[in-house]
Amino acid sequence: MLELKNIDSYYGESRVIEDLSFNVPKGKIVGFIGRNGVGKSTTLKSIMGIVKTPSGQVIFNGEDITKKPVYERVKLGIGYVPQGRDIFPQMTVQENLELGLQPIGGKGNIPDYLFDLFPILPKFAKRRGGDLSGGQQQQLAIARALAAEPKILILDEPTEGIQPSIIRDIGAAIKKINEWKGITVLLVEQYLDFVLENTDMLYVMEKGKIIYQNDTKAADGAEVQRLMTE
Amino acid sequence: MEQLINTLFNGISLSSIILLTSIGLAITFGLMKVINMAHGEFLMIGAYMTFVMQQIFVKFFPESVRDIYYFAAIPFAFLVTFLLGSLLERFVISRLYGREIDSLLATYGISLILQQAARSIFGTQGVNVNAPSFLNGGITIGGCTFSYNRLFIIFMVALCLFLVWLIMYKSNFGKQMRAVMQNRTMAQCMGINSRRVDNITFSIGSGLAGIAGCSVALLGSIDSTVGQSYIVNSFMAVVLGGVGKLLGTVIGSTIIGSASIFTEHYTSSTIAKAIVLLIVIVFLQKRPQGLFVIKSRSLDE
Ligand SMILES: Nc1ncnc2c1ncn2[C@@H]1O[C@H](COP(=O)(O)OP(=O)(O)O)[C@@H](O)[C@H]1O
Ligand SMILES: [Mg+2]
């Protein structure tokens, strides 16, 4: 479904990712885990086209999208929830969700199942996005990324700074959208238990490189923890 | 008292022209952080297009329908300035993206070129358009005269303002535009082609300046510097009103327009300009962000 081949990524002159390759199989929930600052967000930004990748390839659905601008990648069916959520704070919840329909031309309706998954959204439809709590904003950002029914959902630390009960809801929602809609998920996290609980396979990243990969079932939590902290 | 009302009325009609030019400046600055020094020349082009349309009607149409020229001139001026704005954005502004000083200088150069072009085509002497006959005269209420052409200008600006509001807050394009203003990268991650949004927004702003030019044509003679005489006030209105909020621009324009007319009434026109500028400077000392602010990531950076 999504494949990175020998990707290098830069911020200005400094190279953050070097010769990175990995694969996200269709229909799976894939965890991507690593400490703060190892380059997880940069990897996702490379997939989206937000940071420049002067060498290597990003392949989506068999198509090389390395040269495409951000908005065209999104239109091909990549839904993205950035770290920090980045909802539009001045706009209402409803307008934020409608922006999620832009990949399909801003027309059509927000799928009903999203309101079942995140019942606070219809309730707060008229509120400004900036007035929601962190957990509510996270749910809004996920629903927004799903509004146009993407083929893959990319999440950057959705549990960061969020209370445990909402973390559980988000975990359940990720599994349901994968099960019900067959949407592939790439989940970047630092929170290991959340990844062990909700994914099919996982990668561990250290200093811009992948140092471990396994099926989640077969992975030894203690070993992954050790790899992450050392 | 009557004099006061007359002055106020003139102030409002001037404010409305300033408003029409300010909107374009404000939204392009809010969206792209670009100050278009050639914006006043779009007003000038709009005024000249009104003149051109009148010449066409004089030449090709019978006397009885000539007055309609003005209604043809408005969309014509809009279209010409919209297209020129689109070209300017596409071939100059978008290439200087993130280089504010360079785009300032480039658009200043273009403003000089456009003025020179106007002199070459239309001569150094000012040209005049005849207001359509139904706009001659005015209504007199208790000693105050409200001229039809100024009333018409106010009405036209109100209509344009309403259309801009519809576009910004009721259309899908407006939603895209506000999203790009608030967070450009995230807007792109919503599948929005931000360069297209920039281009269309810039073109609409230019087109509005063109319509402002149609209004200006009703009030006096048109020459190559007509844009300059209005644009300074528009810049001040934008600065005063704060960037990116329609309401701020409306209020900023009203203050600048009224202040100009009032001080001009009691002093001379040059001193009036100096006084208005002074007021703006003093105000900005107290409130550098303008009357209203939109919290925008692109502006925080
Ligand atoms: N906008 C930026 N400009 C320069 N360096 C950055 C920028 N964003 C991140 N970095 C650097 O890139 C490295 C990887 O960052 P990031 O991908 O955000 O890590 P993670 O998401 O794994 O915490 C860090 O060393 C960080 O300091
Ligand atoms: Mg990160």
XYZ file of C-alpha atoms and ligand atoms in Angstrom:
559
model
C 0.000 0.000 0.000
C 2.680 2.490 1.094
C 6.368 2.015 0.591
C 9.406 4.177 1.280
C 12.581 3.378 -0.619
C 15.942 4.801 0.436
C 14.503 8.118 1.598
C 16.741 11.003 2.718
C 15.082 14.010 4.369
C 16.512 17.405 5.190
C 15.658 20.504 7.182
C 17.747 23.070 5.366
C 21.246 21.608 5.386
C 20.769 19.118 8.200
C 19.876 15.563 7.270
C 17.405 14.022 9.690
C 16.594 10.825 7.809
C 19.106 8.729 5.948
C 18.416 5.907 3.536
C 15.116 4.918 5.152
C 13.073 2.082 3.658
C 9.959 0.426 4.980
C 6.617 -0.891 3.903
C 3.055 -0.529 5.175
C 0.996 -3.505 3.951
C -2.569 -3.000 2.806
C -5.298 -3.424 5.435
C -2.911 -3.535 8.394
C -2.469 -1.303 11.412
C 1.237 -0.558 11.538
C 2.960 0.929 14.587
C 6.002 3.155 14.177
C 7.675 3.758 17.465
C 10.716 5.583 18.793
C 11.940 8.139 21.280
C 11.539 11.872 21.022
C 13.589 13.408 18.203
C 14.522 10.225 16.287
C 12.705 11.412 13.143
C 9.222 9.876 13.298
C 7.368 13.066 12.461
C 9.885 13.852 9.755
C 9.209 10.444 8.233
C 5.496 11.215 8.071
C 6.165 14.682 6.671
C 8.281 13.036 3.980
C 5.364 10.781 3.094
C 3.066 13.808 2.878
C 5.559 15.897 0.914
C 5.808 18.572 3.614
C 9.573 18.130 3.921
C 11.798 17.718 0.902
C 13.143 14.292 0.026
C 15.926 14.880 -2.501
C 16.631 11.182 -2.906
C 14.619 7.997 -2.594
C 11.033 7.222 -3.492
C 7.623 7.226 -1.872
C 5.342 4.672 -3.519
C 1.631 4.745 -2.816
C -0.670 2.125 -4.330
C 1.995 1.251 -6.881
C 2.385 4.893 -7.946
C 5.543 6.943 -7.389
C 4.329 10.062 -5.589
C 7.759 11.445 -4.645
C 7.430 14.465 -6.940
C 3.792 15.271 -6.211
C 2.740 18.313 -4.180
C 1.130 17.772 -0.790
C -2.460 18.357 -1.883
C -2.268 15.848 -4.739
C -0.992 13.119 -2.419
C -3.919 13.792 -0.109
C -6.317 13.521 -3.033
C -4.943 10.075 -3.855
C -6.330 8.881 -0.513
C -3.865 9.711 2.266
C -5.482 11.049 5.427
C -3.045 12.771 7.796
C -3.367 13.747 11.454
C -0.235 15.702 12.421
C 1.407 15.834 15.805
C -0.304 18.614 17.750
C -3.479 17.964 15.730
C -3.509 21.296 13.872
C -7.235 21.729 13.711
C -8.305 25.168 12.457
C -8.958 26.943 15.757
C -10.971 29.862 14.336
C -13.386 27.595 12.519
C -16.256 25.618 13.922
C -16.162 21.855 14.399
C -18.553 21.576 11.456
C -16.303 23.680 9.208
C -13.247 21.671 10.239
C -15.050 18.495 9.229
C -16.141 20.062 5.941
C -12.503 20.870 5.227
C -11.980 17.133 5.491
C -14.150 16.821 2.374
C -11.810 18.984 0.263
C -9.915 15.996 -1.199
C -13.181 15.056 -2.927
C -13.964 18.633 -3.978
C -15.701 19.841 -0.815
C -18.908 18.129 -1.857
C -20.737 15.171 -0.367
C -21.465 14.374 3.246
C -19.410 13.481 6.258
C -19.908 9.721 6.707
C -22.373 8.959 9.514
C -20.180 6.321 11.117
C -17.754 9.064 12.186
C -20.459 10.563 14.372
C -21.024 7.157 15.953
C -17.310 6.783 16.590
C -16.952 10.299 17.991
C -20.308 11.344 19.481
C -18.963 14.640 20.857
C -18.527 15.982 17.324
C -22.217 16.367 16.389
C -22.837 17.676 19.883
C -20.240 20.449 19.530
C -20.752 21.082 15.803
C -21.203 24.840 16.239
C -18.300 25.377 18.640
C -15.004 26.845 17.547
C -12.346 24.172 17.165
C -9.992 26.152 19.401
C -12.470 25.909 22.286
C -12.374 22.087 22.431
C -10.197 20.166 24.883
C -7.070 18.410 23.628
C -8.771 15.018 23.479
C -11.758 16.441 21.633
C -9.469 18.188 19.163
C -7.690 14.894 18.561
C -10.985 13.188 17.788
C -11.922 16.067 15.505
C -8.601 15.819 13.687
C -9.039 12.068 13.155
C -12.613 12.470 11.931
C -11.495 15.285 9.620
C -8.810 13.071 8.102
C -11.383 10.310 7.583
C -14.173 12.474 6.113
C -13.107 11.888 2.518
C -12.717 8.124 3.127
C -8.958 7.815 2.548
C -7.200 4.543 1.762
C -4.640 5.057 4.484
C -4.803 7.000 7.741
C -1.556 8.402 9.113
C -1.526 9.382 12.795
C 1.300 11.221 14.555
C 1.238 10.591 18.321
C -2.534 10.718 18.786
C -2.199 9.929 22.509
C 0.160 12.806 23.297
C -1.152 14.871 26.211
C -4.516 13.147 26.321
C -6.360 11.650 29.264
C -6.535 7.811 29.564
C -10.274 7.413 28.942
C -10.062 9.248 25.613
C -6.901 7.323 24.696
C -8.951 4.149 25.053
C -11.700 5.591 22.829
C -9.155 6.551 20.211
C -7.598 3.064 20.276
C -11.017 1.495 19.819
C -11.847 3.917 16.998
C -8.623 3.068 15.137
C -9.434 -0.640 15.283
C -13.011 -0.069 14.140
C -12.183 2.027 11.100
C -9.645 -0.618 10.110
C -12.157 -3.413 10.590
C -15.278 -1.723 9.166
C -13.763 0.239 6.293
C -10.569 -1.697 5.619
C -8.578 1.520 6.007
C -4.836 0.921 6.424
C -3.348 2.735 9.423
C 0.167 3.998 10.074
C 0.409 4.905 13.753
C 3.403 6.840 15.041
C 3.768 6.676 18.825
C 6.095 6.884 21.801
C 3.537 5.162 23.992
C 4.485 1.478 23.659
C 1.497 -0.120 25.420
C -0.871 1.689 23.058
C 1.019 0.287 20.061
C 1.194 -3.244 21.484
C -2.544 -3.150 22.092
C -3.736 -1.694 18.792
C -1.399 -2.721 15.963
C -0.724 -5.730 13.714
C 2.967 -5.046 13.198
C 5.525 -2.554 14.394
C 8.732 -0.781 13.488
C 11.181 0.775 15.946
C 13.114 3.841 14.811
C 16.385 5.187 16.196
C 18.273 8.205 14.773
C 16.540 8.193 11.406
C 16.918 4.427 10.861
C 14.717 1.406 11.475
C 16.371 -0.903 13.990
C 13.655 -3.476 14.610
C 10.520 -4.817 12.956
C 8.125 -7.593 13.866
C 4.506 -8.724 14.008
C 3.063 -7.198 17.136
C 1.906 -10.603 18.397
C 5.396 -11.995 18.109
C 7.142 -8.938 19.510
C 8.592 -9.021 22.993
C 7.409 -5.845 24.745
C 10.328 -5.757 27.136
C 12.831 -6.027 24.291
C 11.140 -3.235 22.312
C 11.149 -1.097 25.435
C 14.867 -1.731 25.867
C 15.563 -0.833 22.215
C 13.635 2.395 22.626
C 15.369 3.563 25.777
C 18.968 2.627 25.262
C -25.187 71.525 10.461
C -25.957 71.044 6.783
C -22.333 71.502 6.009
C -21.461 68.859 8.567
C -23.864 66.368 7.002
C -22.531 67.114 3.533
C -18.980 66.627 4.708
C -19.954 63.404 6.414
C -21.667 62.190 3.254
C -18.570 62.921 1.168
C -16.525 61.183 3.849
C -18.623 58.055 3.573
C -18.413 57.921 -0.193
C -14.635 58.372 -0.085
C -14.445 55.708 2.619
C -16.313 53.290 0.426
C -13.815 53.706 -2.421
C -10.946 53.284 0.016
C -12.668 50.185 1.326
C -12.880 48.611 -2.103
C -9.136 49.018 -2.617
C -8.315 48.039 0.970
C -10.080 44.677 0.812
C -7.755 43.436 -1.898
C -4.684 44.645 -0.029
C -5.863 43.177 3.253
C -6.738 39.715 1.968
C -3.598 39.324 -0.100
C -1.465 40.430 2.822
C -3.368 38.126 5.177
C -2.969 35.207 2.810
C 0.463 35.656 1.275
C 2.152 38.329 3.410
C 2.704 40.224 0.179
C 2.250 43.978 -0.095
C 1.266 44.743 -3.650
C 2.653 48.176 -4.492
C 0.911 48.032 -7.880
C -2.530 47.725 -6.333
C -3.271 51.421 -6.920
C -2.528 50.944 -10.609
C -5.308 48.371 -10.804
C -7.616 51.136 -9.642
C -6.153 53.364 -12.360
C -6.680 50.648 -14.970
C -10.273 50.203 -13.833
C -10.833 53.943 -14.243
C -9.293 53.940 -17.723
C -11.362 50.919 -18.711
C -14.460 52.930 -17.818
C -13.220 55.596 -20.190
C -12.502 52.993 -22.880
C -15.960 51.500 -22.546
C -17.499 54.932 -22.917
C -15.502 55.548 -26.116
C -16.695 52.223 -27.478
C -20.298 53.140 -26.798
C -19.903 56.604 -28.328
C -18.435 55.075 -31.436
C -20.642 52.039 -31.996
C -23.971 52.573 -30.250
C -26.853 55.010 -30.833
C -27.181 57.961 -28.494
C -30.275 56.553 -26.798
C -28.470 53.577 -25.193
C -25.168 55.287 -24.423
C -25.840 55.606 -20.714
C -25.713 51.863 -20.354
C -21.971 52.052 -21.013
C -21.376 52.376 -17.289
C -23.031 49.053 -16.534
C -20.862 47.426 -19.163
C -17.810 49.208 -17.795
C -18.102 47.707 -14.305
C -17.781 44.030 -15.285
C -15.284 44.968 -17.994
C -13.033 46.780 -15.520
C -13.368 43.902 -13.088
C -12.477 41.333 -15.720
C -9.444 43.201 -17.073
C -7.978 43.857 -13.623
C -8.845 40.333 -12.455
C -6.879 38.880 -15.371
C -3.956 41.264 -14.929
C -3.906 40.411 -11.215
C -3.899 36.735 -12.072
C -0.925 37.187 -14.401
C 0.960 39.294 -11.860
C 0.472 36.663 -9.187
C 1.339 33.786 -11.473
C 4.486 35.225 -13.026
C 5.867 37.547 -10.350
C 4.436 37.202 -6.856
C 4.327 33.408 -6.683
C 7.963 33.255 -7.791
C 9.022 35.547 -4.993
C 7.164 33.577 -2.370
C 8.612 34.129 1.108
C 10.780 37.012 -0.127
C 8.695 39.958 1.049
C 11.176 42.727 0.279
C 11.791 41.405 -3.228
C 8.098 41.267 -4.011
C 7.676 44.766 -2.601
C 10.340 46.067 -4.975
C 9.084 44.040 -7.929
C 5.522 45.271 -7.548
C 6.786 48.828 -7.094
C 8.603 48.485 -10.408
C 5.460 47.152 -12.026
C 3.477 50.068 -10.664
C 5.885 52.484 -12.396
C 5.681 50.497 -15.632
C 1.884 50.536 -15.567
C 1.828 54.300 -14.972
C 4.176 54.846 -17.869
C 2.076 52.554 -20.050
C -1.011 54.589 -19.168
C 0.766 57.803 -20.177
C 1.872 56.246 -23.445
C -1.588 54.993 -24.332
C -3.850 57.727 -22.987
C -1.516 60.733 -22.883
C -0.291 62.805 -19.978
C -3.447 64.900 -19.906
C -6.242 63.585 -17.736
C -9.297 62.144 -19.465
C -12.873 62.486 -18.303
C -15.852 60.209 -18.438
C -19.376 61.549 -18.481
C -21.398 60.088 -15.681
C -24.533 58.440 -17.073
C -27.317 61.016 -17.204
C -29.436 59.270 -14.592
C -26.630 59.859 -12.082
C -26.665 63.634 -12.606
C -28.234 65.652 -9.851
C -29.187 64.376 -6.462
C -31.729 64.341 -3.688
C -32.045 67.405 -1.509
C -33.273 66.893 2.006
C -33.545 69.947 4.228
C -30.748 71.854 2.549
C -28.389 68.878 2.210
C -27.733 67.539 -1.253
C -26.898 63.885 -1.741
C -25.575 63.493 -5.258
C -26.762 60.427 -7.122
C -23.303 59.425 -8.262
C -21.975 59.337 -4.701
C -25.048 57.442 -3.535
C -24.520 55.028 -6.395
C -20.874 54.502 -5.387
C -21.907 53.718 -1.813
C -24.519 51.273 -3.067
C -22.061 49.578 -5.425
C -19.453 49.179 -2.692
C -22.050 47.763 -0.303
C -22.988 45.240 -2.976
C -19.342 44.268 -3.564
C -18.774 43.955 0.163
C -21.769 41.663 0.446
C -20.455 39.510 -2.415
C -17.009 39.306 -0.801
C -18.630 38.290 2.473
C -20.619 35.590 0.649
C -17.466 34.270 -0.997
C -15.405 34.309 2.190
C -17.926 32.881 4.614
C -20.518 30.999 2.572
C -18.671 29.355 -0.308
C -16.384 26.377 -0.405
C -13.678 28.540 -1.943
C -13.949 30.910 1.026
C -13.517 27.992 3.369
C -10.353 27.012 1.503
C -9.120 30.586 1.633
C -9.660 30.921 5.376
C -8.000 27.555 5.943
C -4.916 28.656 3.995
C -4.828 31.931 5.974
C -4.945 30.085 9.287
C -2.510 27.286 8.532
C -1.098 26.899 5.048
C 0.568 23.508 5.527
C -2.453 21.951 7.175
C -4.698 23.374 4.456
C -2.536 21.562 1.899
C -2.911 18.417 3.981
C -6.669 18.817 3.491
C -6.144 18.462 -0.257
C -6.311 22.207 -0.909
C -4.183 23.576 -3.731
C -2.933 26.631 -1.864
C -1.263 28.178 -4.905
C -4.562 28.180 -6.736
C -6.229 29.773 -3.711
C -3.494 32.444 -3.669
C -3.962 33.154 -7.338
C -7.738 33.460 -7.279
C -7.708 35.540 -4.098
C -5.143 37.906 -5.527
C -7.168 38.189 -8.737
C -10.382 38.966 -6.866
C -8.578 41.668 -4.848
C -7.255 43.187 -8.071
C -10.703 43.041 -9.658
C -12.190 44.926 -6.710
C -9.573 47.644 -7.177
C -10.714 47.773 -10.813
C -14.296 48.375 -9.694
C -13.023 51.073 -7.334
C -11.552 52.622 -10.477
C -15.045 52.746 -12.026
C -16.235 54.730 -9.005
C -13.304 57.093 -9.121
C -14.049 57.774 -12.781
C -17.404 59.251 -11.759
C -15.802 61.760 -9.416
C -13.140 63.451 -11.483
C -10.547 63.381 -14.173
C -8.443 60.247 -14.696
C -4.707 60.303 -15.168
C -1.793 57.949 -14.599
C -1.396 58.986 -10.957
C -5.005 58.490 -9.911
C -4.145 55.173 -8.232
C -1.466 56.753 -6.080
C -3.827 59.326 -4.633
C -6.106 56.628 -3.259
C -3.683 53.861 -2.425
C -1.914 55.665 0.414
C -5.209 55.985 2.262
C -5.940 52.323 1.581
C -2.632 51.219 3.029
C -3.347 53.238 6.135
C -6.836 51.766 6.395
C -5.427 48.225 6.229
C -2.775 48.946 8.829
C -5.342 50.591 11.067
C -7.947 47.881 10.687
C -5.631 44.921 11.180
C -5.073 42.243 8.611
C -7.341 39.481 7.447
C -10.619 40.540 9.018
C -13.293 42.026 6.804
C -14.785 44.057 9.655
C -11.420 45.579 10.584
C -10.927 46.720 6.997
C -14.418 48.244 6.867
C -13.884 50.228 10.059
C -10.322 51.218 9.161
C -11.504 52.548 5.785
C -14.374 54.466 7.339
C -12.070 56.156 9.822
C -9.435 57.047 7.237
C -11.984 58.246 4.659
C -13.916 60.383 7.103
C -10.804 61.767 8.760
C -9.406 62.812 5.355
C -12.552 64.613 4.302
C -12.981 66.358 7.637
C -9.433 67.587 7.995
C -9.444 68.539 4.318
C -12.581 70.562 4.927
C -10.941 72.640 7.628
C -7.384 72.718 6.286
C -5.845 72.007 2.881
C -5.547 68.660 1.178
C -1.809 68.255 1.793
C -2.075 69.191 5.441
C -5.027 66.807 5.723
C -2.892 63.922 4.453
C -0.187 64.779 6.965
C -2.694 64.960 9.823
C -4.272 61.608 8.939
C -0.856 60.017 8.709
C 0.008 61.467 12.104
C -3.169 60.049 13.636
C -2.361 56.605 12.224
C 1.210 56.713 13.531
C 0.101 57.724 17.000
C -2.548 55.034 16.984
C -0.081 52.345 15.931
C 2.222 53.300 18.773
C -0.570 52.323 21.113
C -1.839 49.327 19.194
C 0.653 47.961 16.683
C -1.544 45.034 15.701
C -4.328 47.295 14.392
C -7.913 47.494 15.578
C -8.630 43.842 14.998
C -6.396 40.851 14.718
C -6.905 37.400 13.400
C -4.735 34.864 15.151
C -2.864 33.420 12.281
C -0.008 31.047 12.264
C 1.459 32.528 9.126
C 1.582 35.916 10.808
C 2.923 34.677 14.124
C 5.953 33.097 12.591
N 11.314 22.243 11.430
C 12.497 21.731 11.803
N 13.646 22.370 11.478
C 14.844 21.853 11.828
N 15.017 20.698 12.483
C 13.917 20.018 12.849
C 12.599 20.500 12.512
N 11.692 19.607 12.980
C 12.421 18.636 13.570
N 13.744 18.864 13.493
C 14.804 18.001 14.012
O 14.710 16.782 13.344
C 14.926 15.709 14.244
C 13.751 14.747 14.170
O 12.573 15.416 14.586
P 11.147 14.725 14.528
O 10.961 14.084 13.225
O 10.155 15.746 14.935
O 11.274 13.617 15.665
P 10.141 12.791 16.407
O 8.852 13.021 15.734
O 10.602 11.366 16.316
O 10.124 13.265 17.826
C 15.116 16.320 15.609
O 16.491 16.334 15.891
C 14.597 17.699 15.483
O 15.308 18.591 16.293
Mg 7.148 13.827 16.465
